Amino acid sequence: MDITAKRLQIIALRKERWRLESKLMGRPKAMLAGPLTIRYARCGQPGCRCKKKGAKGHGPYHYVQLKVKGKYTNIYLGKKNELIELAGHYSTYLADMVKLRRLNREIDSLLVEINQSKMRNLDKLGLKRGVK
């Protein structure tokens, strides 16, 4: 990939990063301080639908993972839609932060490639390593 194509790719990545940063810094939503996890469970009753091949089980059961007294614990949210929504906001926030870090790594990588392509080799300049 030539330098111009890399620069155009950086511009596109920066636009995507700007949109994501605007979303993250915009009007923040209230959230629980832990990601939402959804689980399905199988019961012990023989012949139950949850035992059938391909069945997920009973559920969904919504939990939020919180740090309590230095240890992570899962707290059942029940069917409280408001709490489920708040935990969902945190999960979305975490996913957006992962995307932002990925974009930054891609931009950094492209900038390194551009700068390395511009660096002059000492041998081509007629200089020897370690010689003054």
Tab-separated table of N, CA and C in Angstrom:
chain	number	residue	atom	x	y	z
A	1	MET	N	0.854	-1.174	0.000
A	1	MET	CA	0.000	0.000	0.000
A	1	MET	C	0.900	1.238	0.000
A	2	ASP	N	0.620	2.166	-0.898
A	2	ASP	CA	1.450	3.364	-0.955
A	2	ASP	C	1.051	4.368	0.121
A	3	ILE	N	1.869	5.391	0.276
A	3	ILE	CA	1.668	6.375	1.353
A	3	ILE	C	0.322	7.083	1.228
A	4	THR	N	-0.070	7.419	0.010
A	4	THR	CA	-1.341	8.125	-0.185
A	4	THR	C	-2.519	7.265	0.280
A	5	ALA	N	-2.485	5.985	-0.046
A	5	ALA	CA	-3.566	5.085	0.371
A	5	ALA	C	-3.590	4.963	1.894
A	6	LYS	N	-2.412	4.917	2.504
A	6	LYS	CA	-2.345	4.833	3.968
A	6	LYS	C	-2.894	6.106	4.600
A	7	ARG	N	-2.564	7.246	4.027
A	7	ARG	CA	-3.091	8.519	4.551
A	7	ARG	C	-4.611	8.567	4.435
A	8	LEU	N	-5.149	8.105	3.307
A	8	LEU	CA	-6.605	8.085	3.134
A	8	LEU	C	-7.256	7.142	4.141
A	9	GLN	N	-6.600	6.015	4.404
A	9	GLN	CA	-7.125	5.079	5.393
A	9	GLN	C	-7.108	5.706	6.786
A	10	ILE	N	-6.057	6.440	7.108
A	10	ILE	CA	-5.977	7.123	8.406
A	10	ILE	C	-7.094	8.157	8.528
A	11	ILE	N	-7.347	8.893	7.458
A	11	ILE	CA	-8.420	9.901	7.479
A	11	ILE	C	-9.767	9.229	7.751
A	12	ALA	N	-10.022	8.095	7.089
A	12	ALA	CA	-11.289	7.381	7.301
A	12	ALA	C	-11.381	6.859	8.737
A	13	LEU	N	-10.271	6.329	9.267
A	13	LEU	CA	-10.264	5.828	10.641
A	13	LEU	C	-10.466	6.963	11.640
A	14	ARG	N	-9.882	8.128	11.360
A	14	ARG	CA	-10.055	9.274	12.261
A	14	ARG	C	-11.506	9.751	12.273
A	15	LYS	N	-12.172	9.707	11.118
A	15	LYS	CA	-13.589	10.083	11.070
A	15	LYS	C	-14.431	9.117	11.906
A	16	GLU	N	-14.124	7.827	11.749
A	16	GLU	CA	-14.840	6.823	12.540
A	16	GLU	C	-14.566	7.020	14.029
A	17	ARG	N	-13.301	7.316	14.372
A	17	ARG	CA	-12.939	7.554	15.772
A	17	ARG	C	-13.667	8.790	16.303
A	18	TRP	N	-13.772	9.832	15.499
A	18	TRP	CA	-14.449	11.060	15.929
A	18	TRP	C	-15.925	10.773	16.223
A	19	ARG	N	-16.577	9.982	15.348
A	19	ARG	CA	-17.996	9.643	15.584
A	19	ARG	C	-18.152	8.862	16.887
A	20	LEU	N	-17.235	7.924	17.105
A	20	LEU	CA	-17.303	7.108	18.315
A	20	LEU	C	-17.026	7.946	19.563
A	21	GLU	N	-16.034	8.839	19.480
A	21	GLU	CA	-15.737	9.715	20.623
A	21	GLU	C	-16.920	10.630	20.912
A	22	SER	N	-17.555	11.137	19.874
A	22	SER	CA	-18.727	12.000	20.064
A	22	SER	C	-19.848	11.251	20.758
A	23	LYS	N	-20.022	9.982	20.377
A	23	LYS	CA	-21.055	9.162	21.016
A	23	LYS	C	-20.722	8.946	22.490
A	24	LEU	N	-19.450	8.651	22.773
A	24	LEU	CA	-19.040	8.396	24.153
A	24	LEU	C	-19.079	9.657	25.015
A	25	MET	N	-18.742	10.802	24.431
A	25	MET	CA	-18.697	12.048	25.206
A	25	MET	C	-20.009	12.799	25.167
A	26	GLY	N	-20.905	12.380	24.289
A	26	GLY	CA	-22.190	13.062	24.180
A	26	GLY	C	-22.964	12.970	25.472
A	27	ARG	N	-24.222	12.928	25.353
A	27	ARG	CA	-25.070	12.853	26.535
A	27	ARG	C	-24.937	11.476	27.176
A	28	PRO	N	-24.201	11.368	28.288
A	28	PRO	CA	-23.993	10.049	28.882
A	28	PRO	C	-25.282	9.484	29.462
A	29	LYS	N	-25.453	8.187	29.275
A	29	LYS	CA	-26.636	7.519	29.803
A	29	LYS	C	-26.309	6.978	31.190
A	30	ALA	N	-27.320	6.931	32.017
A	30	ALA	CA	-27.146	6.322	33.336
A	30	ALA	C	-26.871	4.840	33.133
A	31	MET	N	-26.011	4.276	33.980
A	31	MET	CA	-25.676	2.860	33.818
A	31	MET	C	-25.262	2.255	35.144
A	32	LEU	N	-25.376	0.947	35.218
A	32	LEU	CA	-24.832	0.205	36.349
A	32	LEU	C	-23.353	-0.012	36.077
A	33	ALA	N	-22.561	-0.077	37.128
A	33	ALA	CA	-21.116	-0.202	36.965
A	33	ALA	C	-20.694	-1.652	36.786
A	34	GLY	N	-21.293	-2.322	35.831
A	34	GLY	CA	-20.932	-3.703	35.541
A	34	GLY	C	-21.644	-4.167	34.284
A	35	PRO	N	-21.024	-5.077	33.557
A	35	PRO	CA	-21.621	-5.535	32.302
A	35	PRO	C	-22.804	-6.469	32.528
A	36	LEU	N	-23.713	-6.455	31.584
A	36	LEU	CA	-24.890	-7.309	31.598
A	36	LEU	C	-24.503	-8.684	31.060
A	37	THR	N	-24.892	-9.730	31.767
A	37	THR	CA	-24.710	-11.096	31.267
A	37	THR	C	-26.069	-11.768	31.250
A	38	ILE	N	-26.284	-12.575	30.233
A	38	ILE	CA	-27.558	-13.273	30.064
A	38	ILE	C	-27.276	-14.757	30.105
A	39	ARG	N	-28.039	-15.472	30.908
A	39	ARG	CA	-27.839	-16.909	31.065
A	39	ARG	C	-29.137	-17.661	30.836
A	40	TYR	N	-28.964	-18.903	30.426
A	40	TYR	CA	-30.071	-19.842	30.296
A	40	TYR	C	-29.725	-21.043	31.162
A	41	ALA	N	-30.720	-21.647	31.780
A	41	ALA	CA	-30.465	-22.767	32.690
A	41	ALA	C	-31.360	-23.949	32.335
A	42	ARG	N	-30.862	-25.126	32.636
A	42	ARG	CA	-31.646	-26.355	32.463
A	42	ARG	C	-32.133	-26.802	33.844
A	43	CYS	N	-33.355	-27.267	33.864
A	43	CYS	CA	-33.920	-27.715	35.137
A	43	CYS	C	-33.677	-29.216	35.313
A	44	GLY	N	-34.124	-29.757	36.408
A	44	GLY	CA	-33.906	-31.163	36.692
A	44	GLY	C	-35.080	-32.065	36.352
A	45	GLN	N	-36.123	-31.502	35.767
A	45	GLN	CA	-37.308	-32.305	35.492
A	45	GLN	C	-37.140	-33.104	34.202
A	46	PRO	N	-37.358	-34.407	34.269
A	46	PRO	CA	-37.251	-35.215	33.051
A	46	PRO	C	-38.376	-34.861	32.075
A	47	GLY	N	-38.060	-34.855	30.805
A	47	GLY	CA	-39.065	-34.577	29.783
A	47	GLY	C	-39.349	-33.100	29.575
A	48	CYS	N	-38.654	-32.221	30.270
A	48	CYS	CA	-38.874	-30.775	30.114
A	48	CYS	C	-38.340	-30.313	28.755
A	49	ARG	N	-38.913	-29.264	28.244
A	49	ARG	CA	-38.490	-28.731	26.952
A	49	ARG	C	-37.023	-28.309	26.943
A	50	CYS	N	-36.472	-27.987	28.099
A	50	CYS	CA	-35.083	-27.534	28.154
A	50	CYS	C	-34.103	-28.675	27.906
A	51	LYS	N	-34.580	-29.923	27.974
A	51	LYS	CA	-33.724	-31.093	27.765
A	51	LYS	C	-33.593	-31.457	26.290
A	52	LYS	N	-34.482	-30.916	25.449
A	52	LYS	CA	-34.478	-31.269	24.030
A	52	LYS	C	-33.203	-30.774	23.361
A	53	LYS	N	-32.794	-31.513	22.344
A	53	LYS	CA	-31.575	-31.176	21.616
A	53	LYS	C	-31.712	-29.788	20.973
A	54	GLY	N	-30.730	-28.946	21.189
A	54	GLY	CA	-30.721	-27.602	20.615
A	54	GLY	C	-31.449	-26.556	21.446
A	55	ALA	N	-32.105	-26.979	22.536
A	55	ALA	CA	-32.828	-26.027	23.382
A	55	ALA	C	-31.827	-25.227	24.223
A	56	LYS	N	-32.097	-23.942	24.394
A	56	LYS	CA	-31.219	-23.081	25.196
A	56	LYS	C	-31.394	-23.353	26.687
A	57	GLY	N	-32.577	-23.684	27.067
A	57	GLY	CA	-32.882	-23.834	28.485
A	57	GLY	C	-33.888	-22.776	28.894
A	58	HIS	N	-34.127	-22.668	30.170
A	58	HIS	CA	-35.059	-21.660	30.690
A	58	HIS	C	-34.336	-20.323	30.775
A	59	GLY	N	-35.066	-19.272	30.566
A	59	GLY	CA	-34.462	-17.960	30.639
A	59	GLY	C	-35.039	-17.058	29.575
A	60	PRO	N	-34.448	-15.975	29.291
A	60	PRO	CA	-33.132	-15.528	29.751
A	60	PRO	C	-33.175	-14.973	31.179
A	61	TYR	N	-32.092	-15.230	31.896
A	61	TYR	CA	-31.901	-14.676	33.229
A	61	TYR	C	-30.812	-13.612	33.127
A	62	HIS	N	-31.141	-12.414	33.582
A	62	HIS	CA	-30.230	-11.272	33.456
A	62	HIS	C	-29.467	-11.043	34.758
A	63	TYR	N	-28.157	-10.928	34.617
A	63	TYR	CA	-27.275	-10.667	35.751
A	63	TYR	C	-26.388	-9.476	35.405
A	64	VAL	N	-25.915	-8.800	36.446
A	64	VAL	CA	-24.897	-7.768	36.277
A	64	VAL	C	-23.702	-8.216	37.113
A	65	GLN	N	-22.514	-8.042	36.538
A	65	GLN	CA	-21.298	-8.439	37.239
A	65	GLN	C	-20.717	-7.208	37.924
A	66	LEU	N	-20.671	-7.243	39.255
A	66	LEU	CA	-20.184	-6.113	40.038
A	66	LEU	C	-19.039	-6.556	40.941
A	67	LYS	N	-18.197	-5.595	41.285
A	67	LYS	CA	-17.116	-5.858	42.224
A	67	LYS	C	-17.606	-5.456	43.610
A	68	VAL	N	-17.669	-6.441	44.509
A	68	VAL	CA	-18.130	-6.209	45.874
A	68	VAL	C	-17.032	-6.682	46.817
A	69	LYS	N	-16.547	-5.780	47.643
A	69	LYS	CA	-15.478	-6.087	48.602
A	69	LYS	C	-14.276	-6.736	47.924
A	70	GLY	N	-13.911	-6.207	46.763
A	70	GLY	CA	-12.722	-6.669	46.057
A	70	GLY	C	-12.904	-7.922	45.219
A	71	LYS	N	-14.097	-8.495	45.209
A	71	LYS	CA	-14.342	-9.704	44.429
A	71	LYS	C	-15.522	-9.475	43.492
A	72	TYR	N	-15.429	-10.088	42.304
A	72	TYR	CA	-16.525	-9.975	41.356
A	72	TYR	C	-17.629	-10.955	41.716
A	73	THR	N	-18.843	-10.475	41.613
A	73	THR	CA	-19.997	-11.311	41.891
A	73	THR	C	-21.101	-10.986	40.886
A	74	ASN	N	-21.922	-11.970	40.579
A	74	ASN	CA	-23.052	-11.775	39.671
A	74	ASN	C	-24.309	-11.545	40.499
A	75	ILE	N	-25.016	-10.487	40.175
A	75	ILE	CA	-26.243	-10.140	40.892
A	75	ILE	C	-27.417	-10.292	39.928
A	76	TYR	N	-28.374	-11.092	40.325
A	76	TYR	CA	-29.547	-11.354	39.502
A	76	TYR	C	-30.429	-10.108	39.459
A	77	LEU	N	-30.820	-9.718	38.253
A	77	LEU	CA	-31.631	-8.510	38.093
A	77	LEU	C	-33.123	-8.807	38.018
A	78	GLY	N	-33.474	-10.056	37.901
A	78	GLY	CA	-34.885	-10.405	37.792
A	78	GLY	C	-35.473	-9.901	36.491
A	79	LYS	N	-36.695	-9.468	36.545
A	79	LYS	CA	-37.369	-8.956	35.348
A	79	LYS	C	-37.511	-7.437	35.399
A	80	LYS	N	-36.616	-6.820	36.148
A	80	LYS	CA	-36.656	-5.361	36.295
A	80	LYS	C	-36.037	-4.720	35.052
A	81	ASN	N	-36.890	-4.332	34.113
A	81	ASN	CA	-36.437	-3.814	32.832
A	81	ASN	C	-35.530	-2.596	32.964
A	82	GLU	N	-35.800	-1.769	33.958
A	82	GLU	CA	-34.975	-0.568	34.143
A	82	GLU	C	-33.535	-0.951	34.482
A	83	LEU	N	-33.354	-1.906	35.382
A	83	LEU	CA	-32.011	-2.351	35.751
A	83	LEU	C	-31.325	-3.062	34.592
A	84	ILE	N	-32.073	-3.855	33.846
A	84	ILE	CA	-31.517	-4.550	32.687
A	84	ILE	C	-31.034	-3.532	31.658
A	85	GLU	N	-31.806	-2.489	31.455
A	85	GLU	CA	-31.428	-1.435	30.512
A	85	GLU	C	-30.170	-0.702	30.983
A	86	LEU	N	-30.087	-0.391	32.272
A	86	LEU	CA	-28.906	0.297	32.811
A	86	LEU	C	-27.645	-0.553	32.651
A	87	ALA	N	-27.769	-1.856	32.891
A	87	ALA	CA	-26.624	-2.749	32.710
A	87	ALA	C	-26.274	-2.866	31.230
A	88	GLY	N	-27.269	-2.843	30.390
A	88	GLY	CA	-27.037	-2.873	28.938
A	88	GLY	C	-26.270	-1.649	28.460
A	89	HIS	N	-26.551	-0.491	29.039
A	89	HIS	CA	-25.820	0.733	28.683
A	89	HIS	C	-24.338	0.578	28.981
A	90	TYR	N	-24.021	-0.045	30.106
A	90	TYR	CA	-22.609	-0.244	30.460
A	90	TYR	C	-21.942	-1.207	29.476
A	91	SER	N	-22.636	-2.254	29.090
A	91	SER	CA	-22.083	-3.205	28.120
A	91	SER	C	-21.812	-2.509	26.785
A	92	THR	N	-22.722	-1.638	26.368
A	92	THR	CA	-22.524	-0.876	25.134
A	92	THR	C	-21.330	0.057	25.259
A	93	TYR	N	-21.209	0.704	26.410
A	93	TYR	CA	-20.066	1.587	26.672
A	93	TYR	C	-18.755	0.812	26.563
A	94	LEU	N	-18.690	-0.367	27.185
A	94	LEU	CA	-17.475	-1.183	27.118
A	94	LEU	C	-17.148	-1.578	25.681
A	95	ALA	N	-18.157	-1.970	24.922
A	95	ALA	CA	-17.940	-2.361	23.529
A	95	ALA	C	-17.414	-1.176	22.714
A	96	ASP	N	-17.949	0.023	22.959
A	96	ASP	CA	-17.477	1.221	22.249
A	96	ASP	C	-16.038	1.550	22.625
A	97	MET	N	-15.669	1.350	23.882
A	97	MET	CA	-14.284	1.601	24.296
A	97	MET	C	-13.325	0.623	23.619
A	98	VAL	N	-13.744	-0.618	23.451
A	98	VAL	CA	-12.922	-1.606	22.744
A	98	VAL	C	-12.726	-1.178	21.291
A	99	LYS	N	-13.808	-0.709	20.653
A	99	LYS	CA	-13.706	-0.225	19.266
A	99	LYS	C	-12.746	0.958	19.174
A	100	LEU	N	-12.838	1.878	20.146
A	100	LEU	CA	-11.973	3.055	20.146
A	100	LEU	C	-10.498	2.652	20.264
A	101	ARG	N	-10.199	1.722	21.132
A	101	ARG	CA	-8.808	1.247	21.282
A	101	ARG	C	-8.321	0.578	20.003
A	102	ARG	N	-9.191	-0.194	19.347
A	102	ARG	CA	-8.824	-0.855	18.093
A	102	ARG	C	-8.514	0.186	17.019
A	103	LEU	N	-9.349	1.217	16.925
A	103	LEU	CA	-9.114	2.279	15.949
A	103	LEU	C	-7.778	2.972	16.209
A	104	ASN	N	-7.494	3.272	17.475
A	104	ASN	CA	-6.230	3.928	17.814
A	104	ASN	C	-5.033	3.057	17.439
A	105	ARG	N	-5.135	1.753	17.673
A	105	ARG	CA	-4.035	0.846	17.304
A	105	ARG	C	-3.835	0.825	15.793
A	106	GLU	N	-4.931	0.806	15.027
A	106	GLU	CA	-4.829	0.807	13.567
A	106	GLU	C	-4.176	2.089	13.071
A	107	ILE	N	-4.599	3.223	13.623
A	107	ILE	CA	-4.017	4.507	13.219
A	107	ILE	C	-2.532	4.545	13.560
A	108	ASP	N	-2.176	4.122	14.773
A	108	ASP	CA	-0.767	4.088	15.176
A	108	ASP	C	0.055	3.216	14.236
A	109	SER	N	-0.467	2.067	13.893
A	109	SER	CA	0.242	1.140	13.011
A	109	SER	C	0.495	1.765	11.639
A	110	LEU	N	-0.519	2.418	11.101
A	110	LEU	CA	-0.358	3.065	9.795
A	110	LEU	C	0.642	4.210	9.857
A	111	LEU	N	0.618	4.991	10.941
A	111	LEU	CA	1.574	6.085	11.086
A	111	LEU	C	3.008	5.558	11.174
A	112	VAL	N	3.204	4.468	11.871
A	112	VAL	CA	4.535	3.856	11.960
A	112	VAL	C	4.988	3.403	10.576
A	113	GLU	N	4.094	2.772	9.822
A	113	GLU	CA	4.442	2.325	8.464
A	113	GLU	C	4.831	3.503	7.577
A	114	ILE	N	4.085	4.594	7.660
A	114	ILE	CA	4.400	5.782	6.850
A	114	ILE	C	5.761	6.332	7.244
A	115	ASN	N	5.993	6.478	8.544
A	115	ASN	CA	7.266	7.038	9.002
A	115	ASN	C	8.443	6.131	8.665
A	116	GLN	N	8.269	4.823	8.759
A	116	GLN	CA	9.355	3.912	8.402
A	116	GLN	C	9.679	3.986	6.927
A	117	SER	N	8.673	4.199	6.099
A	117	SER	CA	8.931	4.289	4.659
A	117	SER	C	9.688	5.575	4.313
A	118	LYS	N	9.609	6.578	5.177
A	118	LYS	CA	10.296	7.846	4.929
A	118	LYS	C	11.704	7.888	5.520
A	119	MET	N	12.002	6.964	6.426
A	119	MET	CA	13.319	6.967	7.050
A	119	MET	C	14.375	6.549	6.046
A	120	ARG	N	15.499	7.189	6.124
A	120	ARG	CA	16.610	6.893	5.230
A	120	ARG	C	17.491	5.816	5.845
A	121	ASN	N	17.935	4.959	5.021
A	121	ASN	CA	18.865	3.939	5.459
A	121	ASN	C	20.244	4.579	5.564
A	122	LEU	N	20.972	4.339	6.650
A	122	LEU	CA	22.298	4.937	6.848
A	122	LEU	C	23.249	4.578	5.714
A	123	ASP	N	23.168	3.333	5.230
A	123	ASP	CA	24.055	2.895	4.156
A	123	ASP	C	23.808	3.690	2.878
A	124	LYS	N	22.548	4.006	2.595
A	124	LYS	CA	22.240	4.772	1.386
A	124	LYS	C	22.754	6.201	1.467
A	125	LEU	N	22.917	6.700	2.673
A	125	LEU	CA	23.437	8.055	2.878
A	125	LEU	C	24.970	8.071	2.938
A	126	GLY	N	25.573	6.891	2.844
A	126	GLY	CA	27.018	6.819	2.878
A	126	GLY	C	27.591	6.863	4.265
A	127	LEU	N	26.797	6.632	5.282
A	127	LEU	CA	27.276	6.647	6.656
A	127	LEU	C	27.448	5.219	7.146
A	128	LYS	N	28.434	5.010	7.929
A	128	LYS	CA	28.673	3.695	8.521
A	128	LYS	C	28.247	3.742	9.985
A	129	ARG	N	27.695	2.671	10.451
A	129	ARG	CA	27.302	2.586	11.861
A	129	ARG	C	28.532	2.539	12.746
A	130	GLY	N	28.519	3.287	13.824
A	130	GLY	CA	29.601	3.276	14.799
A	130	GLY	C	30.846	4.051	14.354
A	131	VAL	N	30.812	4.689	13.191
A	131	VAL	CA	31.982	5.451	12.716
A	131	VAL	C	31.632	6.924	12.811
A	132	LYS	N	32.566	7.689	13.408
A	132	LYS	CA	32.323	9.129	13.567
A	132	LYS	C	33.004	9.906	12.482
